[in-house]
CSV table of C-alpha atoms in Angstrom, one decimal:
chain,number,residue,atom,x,y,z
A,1,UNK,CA,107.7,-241.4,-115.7
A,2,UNK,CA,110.0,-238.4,-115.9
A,3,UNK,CA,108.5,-235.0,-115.7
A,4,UNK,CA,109.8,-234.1,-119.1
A,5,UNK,CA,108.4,-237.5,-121.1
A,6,UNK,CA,104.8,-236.7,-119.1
A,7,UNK,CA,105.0,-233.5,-120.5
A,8,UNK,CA,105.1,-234.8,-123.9
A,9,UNK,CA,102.8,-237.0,-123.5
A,10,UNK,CA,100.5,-234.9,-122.4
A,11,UNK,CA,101.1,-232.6,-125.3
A,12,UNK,CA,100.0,-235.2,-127.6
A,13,UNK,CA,97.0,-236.2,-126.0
A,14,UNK,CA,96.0,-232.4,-126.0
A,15,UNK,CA,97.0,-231.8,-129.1
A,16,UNK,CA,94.6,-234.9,-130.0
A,17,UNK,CA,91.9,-233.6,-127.7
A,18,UNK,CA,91.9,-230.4,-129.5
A,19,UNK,CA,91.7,-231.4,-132.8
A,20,UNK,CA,88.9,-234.0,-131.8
A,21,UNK,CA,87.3,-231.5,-130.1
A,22,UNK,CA,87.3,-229.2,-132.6
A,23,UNK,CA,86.0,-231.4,-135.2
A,24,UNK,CA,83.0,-232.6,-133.6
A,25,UNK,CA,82.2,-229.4,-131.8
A,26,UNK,CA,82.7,-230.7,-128.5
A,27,UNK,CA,85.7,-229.3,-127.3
A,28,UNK,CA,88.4,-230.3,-126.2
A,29,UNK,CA,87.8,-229.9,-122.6
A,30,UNK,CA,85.8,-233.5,-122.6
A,31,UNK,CA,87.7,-235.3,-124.6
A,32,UNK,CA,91.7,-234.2,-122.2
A,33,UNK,CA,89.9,-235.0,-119.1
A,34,UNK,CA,89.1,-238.8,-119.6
A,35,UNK,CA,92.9,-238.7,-120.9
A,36,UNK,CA,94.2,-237.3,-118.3
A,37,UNK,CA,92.6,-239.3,-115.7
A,38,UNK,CA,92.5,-242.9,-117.3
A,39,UNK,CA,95.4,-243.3,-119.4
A,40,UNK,CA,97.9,-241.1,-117.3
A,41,UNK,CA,96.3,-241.7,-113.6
A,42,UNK,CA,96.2,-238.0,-112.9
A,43,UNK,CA,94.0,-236.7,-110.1
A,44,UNK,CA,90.8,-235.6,-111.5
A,45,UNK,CA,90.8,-232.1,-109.6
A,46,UNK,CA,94.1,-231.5,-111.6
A,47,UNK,CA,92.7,-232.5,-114.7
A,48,UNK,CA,89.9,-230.1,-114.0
A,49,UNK,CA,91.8,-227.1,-113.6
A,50,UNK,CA,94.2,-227.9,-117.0
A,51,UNK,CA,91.2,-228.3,-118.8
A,52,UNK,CA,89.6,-225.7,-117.5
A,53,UNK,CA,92.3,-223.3,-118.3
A,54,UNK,CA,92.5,-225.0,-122.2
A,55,UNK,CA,88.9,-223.9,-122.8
A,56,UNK,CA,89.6,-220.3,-122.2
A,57,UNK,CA,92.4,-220.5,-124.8
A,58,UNK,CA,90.5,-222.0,-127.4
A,59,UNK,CA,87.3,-220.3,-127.1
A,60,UNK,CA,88.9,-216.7,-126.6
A,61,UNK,CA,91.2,-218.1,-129.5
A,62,UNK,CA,87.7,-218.8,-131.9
A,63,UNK,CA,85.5,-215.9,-130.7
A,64,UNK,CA,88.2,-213.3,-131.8
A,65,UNK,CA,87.9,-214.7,-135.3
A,66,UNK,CA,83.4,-215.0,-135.0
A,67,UNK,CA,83.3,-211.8,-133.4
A,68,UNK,CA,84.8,-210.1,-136.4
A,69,UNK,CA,82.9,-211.4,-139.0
A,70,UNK,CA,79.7,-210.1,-137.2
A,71,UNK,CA,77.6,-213.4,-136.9
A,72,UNK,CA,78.1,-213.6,-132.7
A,73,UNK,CA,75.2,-211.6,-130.8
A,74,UNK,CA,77.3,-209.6,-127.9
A,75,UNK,CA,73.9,-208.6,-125.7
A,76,UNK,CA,72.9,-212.3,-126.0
A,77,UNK,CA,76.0,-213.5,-124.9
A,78,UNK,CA,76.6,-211.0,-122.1
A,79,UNK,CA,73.0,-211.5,-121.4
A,80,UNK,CA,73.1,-215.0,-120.4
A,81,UNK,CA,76.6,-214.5,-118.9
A,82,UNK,CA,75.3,-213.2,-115.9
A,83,UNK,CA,73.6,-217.0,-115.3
A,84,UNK,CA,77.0,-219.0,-116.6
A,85,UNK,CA,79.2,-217.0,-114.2
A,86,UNK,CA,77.7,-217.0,-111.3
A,87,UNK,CA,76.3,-220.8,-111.6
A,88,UNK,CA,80.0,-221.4,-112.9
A,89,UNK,CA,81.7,-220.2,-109.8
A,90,UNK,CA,79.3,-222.2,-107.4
A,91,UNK,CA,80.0,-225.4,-109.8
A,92,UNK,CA,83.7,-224.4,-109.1
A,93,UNK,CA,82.9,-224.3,-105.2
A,94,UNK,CA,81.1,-226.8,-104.4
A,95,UNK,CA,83.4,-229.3,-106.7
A,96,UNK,CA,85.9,-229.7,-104.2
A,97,UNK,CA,83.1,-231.2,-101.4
A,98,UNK,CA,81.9,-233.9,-103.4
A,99,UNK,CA,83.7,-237.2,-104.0
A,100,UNK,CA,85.9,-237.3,-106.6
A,101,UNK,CA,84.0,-241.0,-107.7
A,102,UNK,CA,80.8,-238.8,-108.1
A,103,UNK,CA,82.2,-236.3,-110.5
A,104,UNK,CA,83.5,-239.1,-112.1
A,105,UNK,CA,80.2,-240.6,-112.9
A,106,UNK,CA,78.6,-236.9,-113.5
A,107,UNK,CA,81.2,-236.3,-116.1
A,108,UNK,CA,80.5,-239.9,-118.0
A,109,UNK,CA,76.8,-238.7,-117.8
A,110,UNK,CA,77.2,-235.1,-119.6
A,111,UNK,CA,80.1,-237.0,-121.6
A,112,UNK,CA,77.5,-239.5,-123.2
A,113,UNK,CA,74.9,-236.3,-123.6
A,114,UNK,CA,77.5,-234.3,-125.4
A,115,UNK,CA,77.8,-237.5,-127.8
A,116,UNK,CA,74.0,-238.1,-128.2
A,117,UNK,CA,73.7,-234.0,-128.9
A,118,UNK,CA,76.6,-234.5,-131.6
A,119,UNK,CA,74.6,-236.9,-133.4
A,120,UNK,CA,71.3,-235.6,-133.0
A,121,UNK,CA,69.7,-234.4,-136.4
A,122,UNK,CA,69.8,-230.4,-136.0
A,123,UNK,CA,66.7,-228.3,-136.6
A,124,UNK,CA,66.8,-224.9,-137.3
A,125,UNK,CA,63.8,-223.2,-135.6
A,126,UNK,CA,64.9,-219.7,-136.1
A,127,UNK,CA,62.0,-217.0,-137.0
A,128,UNK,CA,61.4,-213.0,-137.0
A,129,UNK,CA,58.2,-213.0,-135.2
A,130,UNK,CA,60.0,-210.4,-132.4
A,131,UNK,CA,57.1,-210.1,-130.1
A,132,UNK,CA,58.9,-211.4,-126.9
A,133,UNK,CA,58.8,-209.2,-124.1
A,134,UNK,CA,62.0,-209.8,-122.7
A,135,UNK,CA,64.1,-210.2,-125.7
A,136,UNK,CA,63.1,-207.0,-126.6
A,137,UNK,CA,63.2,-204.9,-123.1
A,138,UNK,CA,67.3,-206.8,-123.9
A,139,UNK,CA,67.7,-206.0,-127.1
A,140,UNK,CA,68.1,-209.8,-128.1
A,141,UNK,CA,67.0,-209.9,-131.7
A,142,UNK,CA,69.3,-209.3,-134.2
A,143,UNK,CA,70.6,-210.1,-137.5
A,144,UNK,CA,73.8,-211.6,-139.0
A,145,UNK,CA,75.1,-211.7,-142.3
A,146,UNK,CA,74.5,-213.9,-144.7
A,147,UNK,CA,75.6,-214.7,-148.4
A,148,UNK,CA,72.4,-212.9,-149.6
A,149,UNK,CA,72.5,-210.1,-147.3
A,150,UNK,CA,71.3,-209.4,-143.1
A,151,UNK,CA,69.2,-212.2,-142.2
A,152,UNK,CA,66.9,-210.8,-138.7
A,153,UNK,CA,65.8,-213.4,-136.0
A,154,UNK,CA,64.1,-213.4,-132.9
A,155,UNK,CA,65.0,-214.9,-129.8
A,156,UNK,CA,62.2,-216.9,-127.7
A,157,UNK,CA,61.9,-217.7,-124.3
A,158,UNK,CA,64.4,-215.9,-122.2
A,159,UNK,CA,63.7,-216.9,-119.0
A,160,UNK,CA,63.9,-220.9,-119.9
A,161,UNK,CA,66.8,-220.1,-121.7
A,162,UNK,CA,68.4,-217.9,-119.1
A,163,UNK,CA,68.2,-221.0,-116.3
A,164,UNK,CA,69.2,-224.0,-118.8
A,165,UNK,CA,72.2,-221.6,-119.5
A,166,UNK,CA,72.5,-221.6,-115.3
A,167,UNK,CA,72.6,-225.4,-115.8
A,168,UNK,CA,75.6,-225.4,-118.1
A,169,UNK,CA,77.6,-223.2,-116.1
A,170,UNK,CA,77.2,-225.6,-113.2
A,171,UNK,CA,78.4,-228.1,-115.3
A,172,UNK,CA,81.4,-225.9,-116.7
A,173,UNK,CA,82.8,-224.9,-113.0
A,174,UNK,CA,82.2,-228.3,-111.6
A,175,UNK,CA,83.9,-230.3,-114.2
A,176,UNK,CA,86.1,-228.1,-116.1
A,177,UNK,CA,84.6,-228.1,-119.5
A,178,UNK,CA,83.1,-225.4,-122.0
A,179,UNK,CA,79.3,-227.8,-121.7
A,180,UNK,CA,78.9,-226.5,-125.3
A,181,UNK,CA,76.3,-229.5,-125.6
A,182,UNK,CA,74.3,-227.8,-123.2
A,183,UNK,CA,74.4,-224.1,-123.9
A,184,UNK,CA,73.6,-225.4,-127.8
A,185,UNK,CA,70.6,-227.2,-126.1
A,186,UNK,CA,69.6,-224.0,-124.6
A,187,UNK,CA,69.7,-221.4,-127.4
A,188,UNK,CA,68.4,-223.7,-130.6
A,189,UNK,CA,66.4,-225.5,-129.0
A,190,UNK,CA,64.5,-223.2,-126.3
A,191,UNK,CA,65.3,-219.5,-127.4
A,192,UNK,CA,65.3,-220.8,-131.0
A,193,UNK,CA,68.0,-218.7,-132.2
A,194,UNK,CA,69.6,-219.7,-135.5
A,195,UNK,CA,72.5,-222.2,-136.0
A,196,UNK,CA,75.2,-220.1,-136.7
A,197,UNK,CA,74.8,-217.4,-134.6
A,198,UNK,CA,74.2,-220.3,-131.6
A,199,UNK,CA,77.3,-222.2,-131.6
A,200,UNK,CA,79.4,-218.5,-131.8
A,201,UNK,CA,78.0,-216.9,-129.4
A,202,UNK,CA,78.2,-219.6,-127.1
A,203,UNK,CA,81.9,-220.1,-128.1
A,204,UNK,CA,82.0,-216.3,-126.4
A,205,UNK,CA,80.4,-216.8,-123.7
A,206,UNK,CA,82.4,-220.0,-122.4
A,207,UNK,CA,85.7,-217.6,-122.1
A,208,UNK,CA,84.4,-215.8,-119.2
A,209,UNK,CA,82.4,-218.5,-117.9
A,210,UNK,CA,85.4,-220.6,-117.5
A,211,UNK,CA,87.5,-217.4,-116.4
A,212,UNK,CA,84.6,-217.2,-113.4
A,213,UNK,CA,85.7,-220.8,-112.3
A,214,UNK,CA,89.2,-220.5,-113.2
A,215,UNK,CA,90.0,-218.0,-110.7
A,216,UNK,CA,88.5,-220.3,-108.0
A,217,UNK,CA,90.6,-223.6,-109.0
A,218,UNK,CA,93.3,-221.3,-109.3
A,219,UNK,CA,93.6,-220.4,-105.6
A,220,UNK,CA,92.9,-223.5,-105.0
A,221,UNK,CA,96.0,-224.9,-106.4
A,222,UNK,CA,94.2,-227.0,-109.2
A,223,UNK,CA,95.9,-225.0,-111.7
A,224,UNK,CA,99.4,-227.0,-112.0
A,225,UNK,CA,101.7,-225.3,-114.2
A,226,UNK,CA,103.0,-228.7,-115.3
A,227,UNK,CA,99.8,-230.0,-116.2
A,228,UNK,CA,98.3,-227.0,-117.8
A,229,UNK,CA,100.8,-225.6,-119.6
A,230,UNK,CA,101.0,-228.6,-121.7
A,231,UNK,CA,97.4,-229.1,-121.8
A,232,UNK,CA,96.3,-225.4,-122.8
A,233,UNK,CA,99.6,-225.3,-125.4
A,234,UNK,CA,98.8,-228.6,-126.8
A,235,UNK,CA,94.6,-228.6,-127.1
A,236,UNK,CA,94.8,-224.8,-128.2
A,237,UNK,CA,97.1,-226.0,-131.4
A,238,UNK,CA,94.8,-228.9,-131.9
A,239,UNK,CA,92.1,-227.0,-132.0
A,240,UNK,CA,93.7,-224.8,-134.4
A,241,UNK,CA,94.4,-227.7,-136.9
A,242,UNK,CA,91.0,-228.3,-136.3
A,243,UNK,CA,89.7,-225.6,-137.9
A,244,UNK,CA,91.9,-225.9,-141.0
A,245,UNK,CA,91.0,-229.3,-141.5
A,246,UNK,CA,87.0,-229.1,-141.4
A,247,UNK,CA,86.6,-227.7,-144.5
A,248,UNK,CA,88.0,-230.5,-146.7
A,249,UNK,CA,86.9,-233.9,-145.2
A,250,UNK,CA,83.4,-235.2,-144.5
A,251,UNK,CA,82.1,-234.6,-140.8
A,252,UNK,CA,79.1,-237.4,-141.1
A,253,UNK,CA,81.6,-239.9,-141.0
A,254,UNK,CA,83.6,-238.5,-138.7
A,255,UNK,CA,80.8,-237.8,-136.0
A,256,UNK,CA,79.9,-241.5,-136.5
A,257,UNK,CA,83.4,-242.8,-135.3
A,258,UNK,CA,84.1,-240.1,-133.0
A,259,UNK,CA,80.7,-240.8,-131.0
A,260,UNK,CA,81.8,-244.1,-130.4
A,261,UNK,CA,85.1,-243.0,-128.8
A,262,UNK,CA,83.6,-240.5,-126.7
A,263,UNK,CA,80.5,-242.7,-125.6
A,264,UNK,CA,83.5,-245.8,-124.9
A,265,UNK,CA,85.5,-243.0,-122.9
A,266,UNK,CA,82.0,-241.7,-121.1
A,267,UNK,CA,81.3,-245.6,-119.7
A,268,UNK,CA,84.8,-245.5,-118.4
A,269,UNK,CA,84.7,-242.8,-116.4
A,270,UNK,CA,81.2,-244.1,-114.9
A,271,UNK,CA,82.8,-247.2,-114.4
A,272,UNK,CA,85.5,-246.1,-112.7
A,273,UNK,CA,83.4,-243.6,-110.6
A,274,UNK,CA,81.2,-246.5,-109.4
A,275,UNK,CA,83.9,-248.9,-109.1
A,276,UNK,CA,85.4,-246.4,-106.7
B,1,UNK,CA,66.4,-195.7,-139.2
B,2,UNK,CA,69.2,-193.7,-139.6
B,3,UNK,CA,69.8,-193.8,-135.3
B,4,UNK,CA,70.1,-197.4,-136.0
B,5,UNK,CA,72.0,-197.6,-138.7
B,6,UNK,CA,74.8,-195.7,-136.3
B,7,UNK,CA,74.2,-198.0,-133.6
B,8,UNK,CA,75.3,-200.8,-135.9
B,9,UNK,CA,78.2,-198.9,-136.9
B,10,UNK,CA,79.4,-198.6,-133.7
B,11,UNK,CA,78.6,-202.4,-133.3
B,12,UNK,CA,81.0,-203.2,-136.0
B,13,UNK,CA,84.3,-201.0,-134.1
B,14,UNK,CA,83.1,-202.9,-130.9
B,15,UNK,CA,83.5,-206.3,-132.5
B,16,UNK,CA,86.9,-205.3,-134.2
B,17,UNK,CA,88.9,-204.2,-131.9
B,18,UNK,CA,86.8,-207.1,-129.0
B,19,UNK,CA,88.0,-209.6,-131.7
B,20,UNK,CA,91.9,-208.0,-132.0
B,21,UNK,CA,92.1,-207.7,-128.2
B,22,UNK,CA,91.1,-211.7,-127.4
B,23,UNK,CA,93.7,-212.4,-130.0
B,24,UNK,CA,96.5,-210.5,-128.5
B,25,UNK,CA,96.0,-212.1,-125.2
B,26,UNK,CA,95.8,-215.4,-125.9
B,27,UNK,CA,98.8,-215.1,-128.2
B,28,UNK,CA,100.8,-213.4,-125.7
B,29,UNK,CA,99.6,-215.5,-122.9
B,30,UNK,CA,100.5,-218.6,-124.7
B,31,UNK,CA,104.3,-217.4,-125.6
B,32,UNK,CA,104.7,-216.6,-121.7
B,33,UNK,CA,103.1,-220.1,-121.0
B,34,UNK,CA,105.7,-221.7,-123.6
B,35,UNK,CA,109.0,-219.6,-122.6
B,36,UNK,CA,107.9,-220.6,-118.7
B,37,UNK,CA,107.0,-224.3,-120.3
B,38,UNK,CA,110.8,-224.6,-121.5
B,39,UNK,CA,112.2,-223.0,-118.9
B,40,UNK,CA,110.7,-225.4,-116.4
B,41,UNK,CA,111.6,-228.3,-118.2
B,42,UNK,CA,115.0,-227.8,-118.1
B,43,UNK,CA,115.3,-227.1,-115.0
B,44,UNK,CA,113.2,-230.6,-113.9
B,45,UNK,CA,112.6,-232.3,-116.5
B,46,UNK,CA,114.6,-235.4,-115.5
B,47,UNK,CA,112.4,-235.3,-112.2
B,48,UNK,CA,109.6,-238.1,-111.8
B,49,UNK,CA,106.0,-236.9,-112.4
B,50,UNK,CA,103.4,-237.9,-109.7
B,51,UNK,CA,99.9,-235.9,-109.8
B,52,UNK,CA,97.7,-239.4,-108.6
B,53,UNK,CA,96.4,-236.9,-105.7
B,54,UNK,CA,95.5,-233.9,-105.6
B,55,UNK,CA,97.2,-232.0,-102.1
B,56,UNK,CA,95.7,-228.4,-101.9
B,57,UNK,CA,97.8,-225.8,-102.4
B,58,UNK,CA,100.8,-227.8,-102.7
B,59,UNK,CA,102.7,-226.4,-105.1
B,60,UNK,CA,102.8,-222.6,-104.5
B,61,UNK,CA,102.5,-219.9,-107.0
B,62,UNK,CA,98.5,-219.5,-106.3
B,63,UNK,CA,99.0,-216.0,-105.5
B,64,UNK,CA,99.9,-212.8,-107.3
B,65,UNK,CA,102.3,-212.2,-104.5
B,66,UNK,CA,104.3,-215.7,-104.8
B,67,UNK,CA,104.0,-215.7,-108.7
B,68,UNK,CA,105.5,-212.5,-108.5
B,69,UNK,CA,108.4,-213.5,-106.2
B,70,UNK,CA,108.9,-216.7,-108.6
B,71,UNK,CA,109.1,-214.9,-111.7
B,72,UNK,CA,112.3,-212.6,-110.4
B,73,UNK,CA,114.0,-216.1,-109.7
B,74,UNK,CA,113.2,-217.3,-113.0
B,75,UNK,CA,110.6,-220.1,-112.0
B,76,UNK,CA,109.6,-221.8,-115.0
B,77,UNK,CA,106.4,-222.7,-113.0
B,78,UNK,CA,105.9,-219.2,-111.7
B,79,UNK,CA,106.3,-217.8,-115.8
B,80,UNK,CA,103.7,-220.7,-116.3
B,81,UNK,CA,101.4,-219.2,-114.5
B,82,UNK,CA,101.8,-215.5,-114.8
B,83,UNK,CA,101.0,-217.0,-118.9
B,84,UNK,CA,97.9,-218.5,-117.4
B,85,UNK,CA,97.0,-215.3,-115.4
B,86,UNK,CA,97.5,-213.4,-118.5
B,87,UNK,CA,95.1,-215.8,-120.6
B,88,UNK,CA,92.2,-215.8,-117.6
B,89,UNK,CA,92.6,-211.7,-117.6
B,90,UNK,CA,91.9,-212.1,-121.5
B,91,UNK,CA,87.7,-212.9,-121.3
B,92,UNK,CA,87.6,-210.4,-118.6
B,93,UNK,CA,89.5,-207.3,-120.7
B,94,UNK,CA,86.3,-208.4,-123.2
B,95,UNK,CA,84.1,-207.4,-120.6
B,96,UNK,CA,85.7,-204.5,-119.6
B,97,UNK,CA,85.6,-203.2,-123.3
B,98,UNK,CA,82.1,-204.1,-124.0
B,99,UNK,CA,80.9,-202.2,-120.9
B,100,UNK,CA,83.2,-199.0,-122.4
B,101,UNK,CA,82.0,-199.7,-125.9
B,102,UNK,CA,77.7,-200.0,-124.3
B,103,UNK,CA,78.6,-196.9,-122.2
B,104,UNK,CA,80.0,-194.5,-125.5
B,105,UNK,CA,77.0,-195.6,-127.2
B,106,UNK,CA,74.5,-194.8,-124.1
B,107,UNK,CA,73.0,-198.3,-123.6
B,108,UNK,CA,73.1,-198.1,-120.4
B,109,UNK,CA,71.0,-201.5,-119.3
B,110,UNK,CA,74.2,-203.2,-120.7
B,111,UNK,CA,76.8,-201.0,-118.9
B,112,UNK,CA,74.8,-202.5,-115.7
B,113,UNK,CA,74.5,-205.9,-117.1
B,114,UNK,CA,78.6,-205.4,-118.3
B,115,UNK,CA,79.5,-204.3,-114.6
B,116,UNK,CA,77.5,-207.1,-112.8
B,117,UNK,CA,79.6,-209.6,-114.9
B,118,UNK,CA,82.8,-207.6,-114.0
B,119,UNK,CA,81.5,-207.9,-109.8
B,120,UNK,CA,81.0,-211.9,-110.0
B,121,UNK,CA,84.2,-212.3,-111.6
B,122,UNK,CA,86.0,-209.6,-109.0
B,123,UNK,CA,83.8,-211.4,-106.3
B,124,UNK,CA,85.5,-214.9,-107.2
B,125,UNK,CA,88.9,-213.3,-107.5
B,126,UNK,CA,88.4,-211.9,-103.6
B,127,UNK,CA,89.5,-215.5,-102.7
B,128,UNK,CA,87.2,-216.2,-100.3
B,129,UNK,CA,85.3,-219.1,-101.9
B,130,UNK,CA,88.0,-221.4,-102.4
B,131,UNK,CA,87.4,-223.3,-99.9
């Protein structure tokens, strides 16, 4: 294949990742990696560092809008960036040890966790009883707006949220994705934090988290300029169409069909891995 | 009451000019990506594409140094990543804003908290954990 129709190809399939991604809320990191690596036979460490190098688009690319309206909580997120970037770089520095069949099979497992998390039926457990010790020595609780006016909450269980946010960086630097799924997991479900002010601060966080890990692929050499400049161009308009499109067509549906792509692409990738 | 009502005033700058300053970068980051993106391709686009296995450091341009040298010939792979340098520096500006922004309005814990980000990131940048 010539470098210029790979290119293109690649374009599509990112711009496809993107808009997928964005859709579903899982990014597009998860969804140009499987691409990459079973329909185009690229080496997964380059497929890493592309993907790697897309999430930082789109995120930074999202927060600048969230962070204006008011909703993402900056202390939380900077917070709990201390345990995504350090976690994130050691993902980022061990990945290159282990066998390239093992991350294979790691990525199929959070691949299939992402899809279950899509699915799941989502609880808000949000309250403003702001009697932690820790969230308030850090200045966690907050407010956003709402259509009736500041809505306060409280934020829960720091510490458990702090190392489950540890957790998803690993996952980030080791395989090149924004874990979303997992930093979701950590701030509805453990420091109960409310919906919308969850999924955008996370969005902020995963900029510098993935920055943390980019620098190490980079000196690597796992950033290829003709891998990722397609890649970050292609998922980062994807994602952008993405957000357009949300509004107007029903996600239920779409959630349905996309699991089953994702949880068809996750089995591949564990096959594969095993297979060897 | 009224303390915090300033607090949250200053909150609201932060997050506007945070939120103008991550769109800037990824903007311009991306048109350098593209311009090196169309440079490259007409220079090898015609070549065959082979990325089955991953050779470390095969490709050069991993270093401000060599990116820097490519760019004055015109690399379309060396604009590429100067574009990618540019986007990575974006997240890390953020941080460097939020510690000024914490440190004008005296909250000092997230100053430290801002600068310990700012050292793991500078720590990973040092090149020594590459491996």
């Amino acid at each position: 294949m010539s470098i210029l129709l790979f290119t293109l190809v690649i374009l599509l399939g990112a711009f496809m990742a993107g808009l997928v991604g964005s859709l579903t809320g899982l990014g597009g990191g998860v969804i140009i990696i499987p691409l990459l690596t079973l329909v185009l036979g690229v080496d997964i460490h380059y497929a890493i560092g592309a993907s790697i190098v897309s999430v930082i688009a789109t995120s930074s690319g999202s927060a600048a809008a969230y962070v204006k309206e008011g909703i993402t909580n900056i202390r939380i997120g900077m917070f709990l960036e201390i345990a995504t970037t350090i976690s994130a770089i050691f993902g980022a520095v061990v990945a290159v040890y282990i066998n390239p069949n093992y991350i294979s099979v790691i990525f199929g497992g959070i691949l299939l966790f992402s899809a279950a998390m899509m699915l799941r039926k989502k609880v808000d457990h949000s309250d403003t009883d702001t009697s932690g010790k820790l969230a308030n020595y850090f200045k966690l609780n907050g407010s956003y707006p709402t259509a009736t006016g500041e809505q306060p909450y409280a934020v829960h269980n720091v510490a458990g949220g702090f190392l489950m946010m540890a957790v998803a960086g690993v996952a980030s630097g080791l395989l090149g994705i924004g874990s979303g799924a997992l930093k979701v997991l950590a701030m509805d479900n453990i420091m109960r934090i409310p919906f919308k002010v969850s999924t955008t601060t996370s969005n902020f966080m995963m900029g510098v988290t993935a920055a943390a890990s980019a620098v190490v692929y980079l000196h690597r050499g796992q950033i290829d300029p003709g891998i990722a400049m397609p890649v970050c161009l292609g998922v980062l308009i994807g994602a952008r169409a993405g957000s357009k499109i949300l509004i107007k067509s029903k996600p239920e549906k779409l959630k349905m069909l996309f699991a089953g792509v994702v949880t068809f692409l996750a089995l591949q990738m564990i096959y594969n891995g095993i297979k060897g | 009451m009224e303390l915090q009502q300033k607090h949250r005033a200053k909150d609201r700058d932060m997050q506007l000019i945070m939120g103008n300053l991550l769109r800037i970068g990824v903007l311009l980051s991306m048109t350098v990506v593209f311009v090196g993106g169309v440079i490259y391709l007409i220079g090898f686009g015609q070549q065959k594409a082979d990325y089955s296995e991953f050779i470390m450091d095969d490709a050069g341009f991993f270093s401000l140094a060599s990116i820097w040298a490519g760019i004055l010939d015109l690399n379309g792979k060396a604009i590429i990543q100067l574009g990618i340098l540019l986007l990575i520096f974006t997240p890390i500006s953020r941080v460097i804003l939020a510690v000024i922004s914490f440190f004008i309005e005296r909250d000092y814990l997230y100053v430290l908290i801002g600068l310990m980000i700012l050292s793991i990131i500078l720590f990973s940048l040092s090149n020594k954990l590459a491996g």
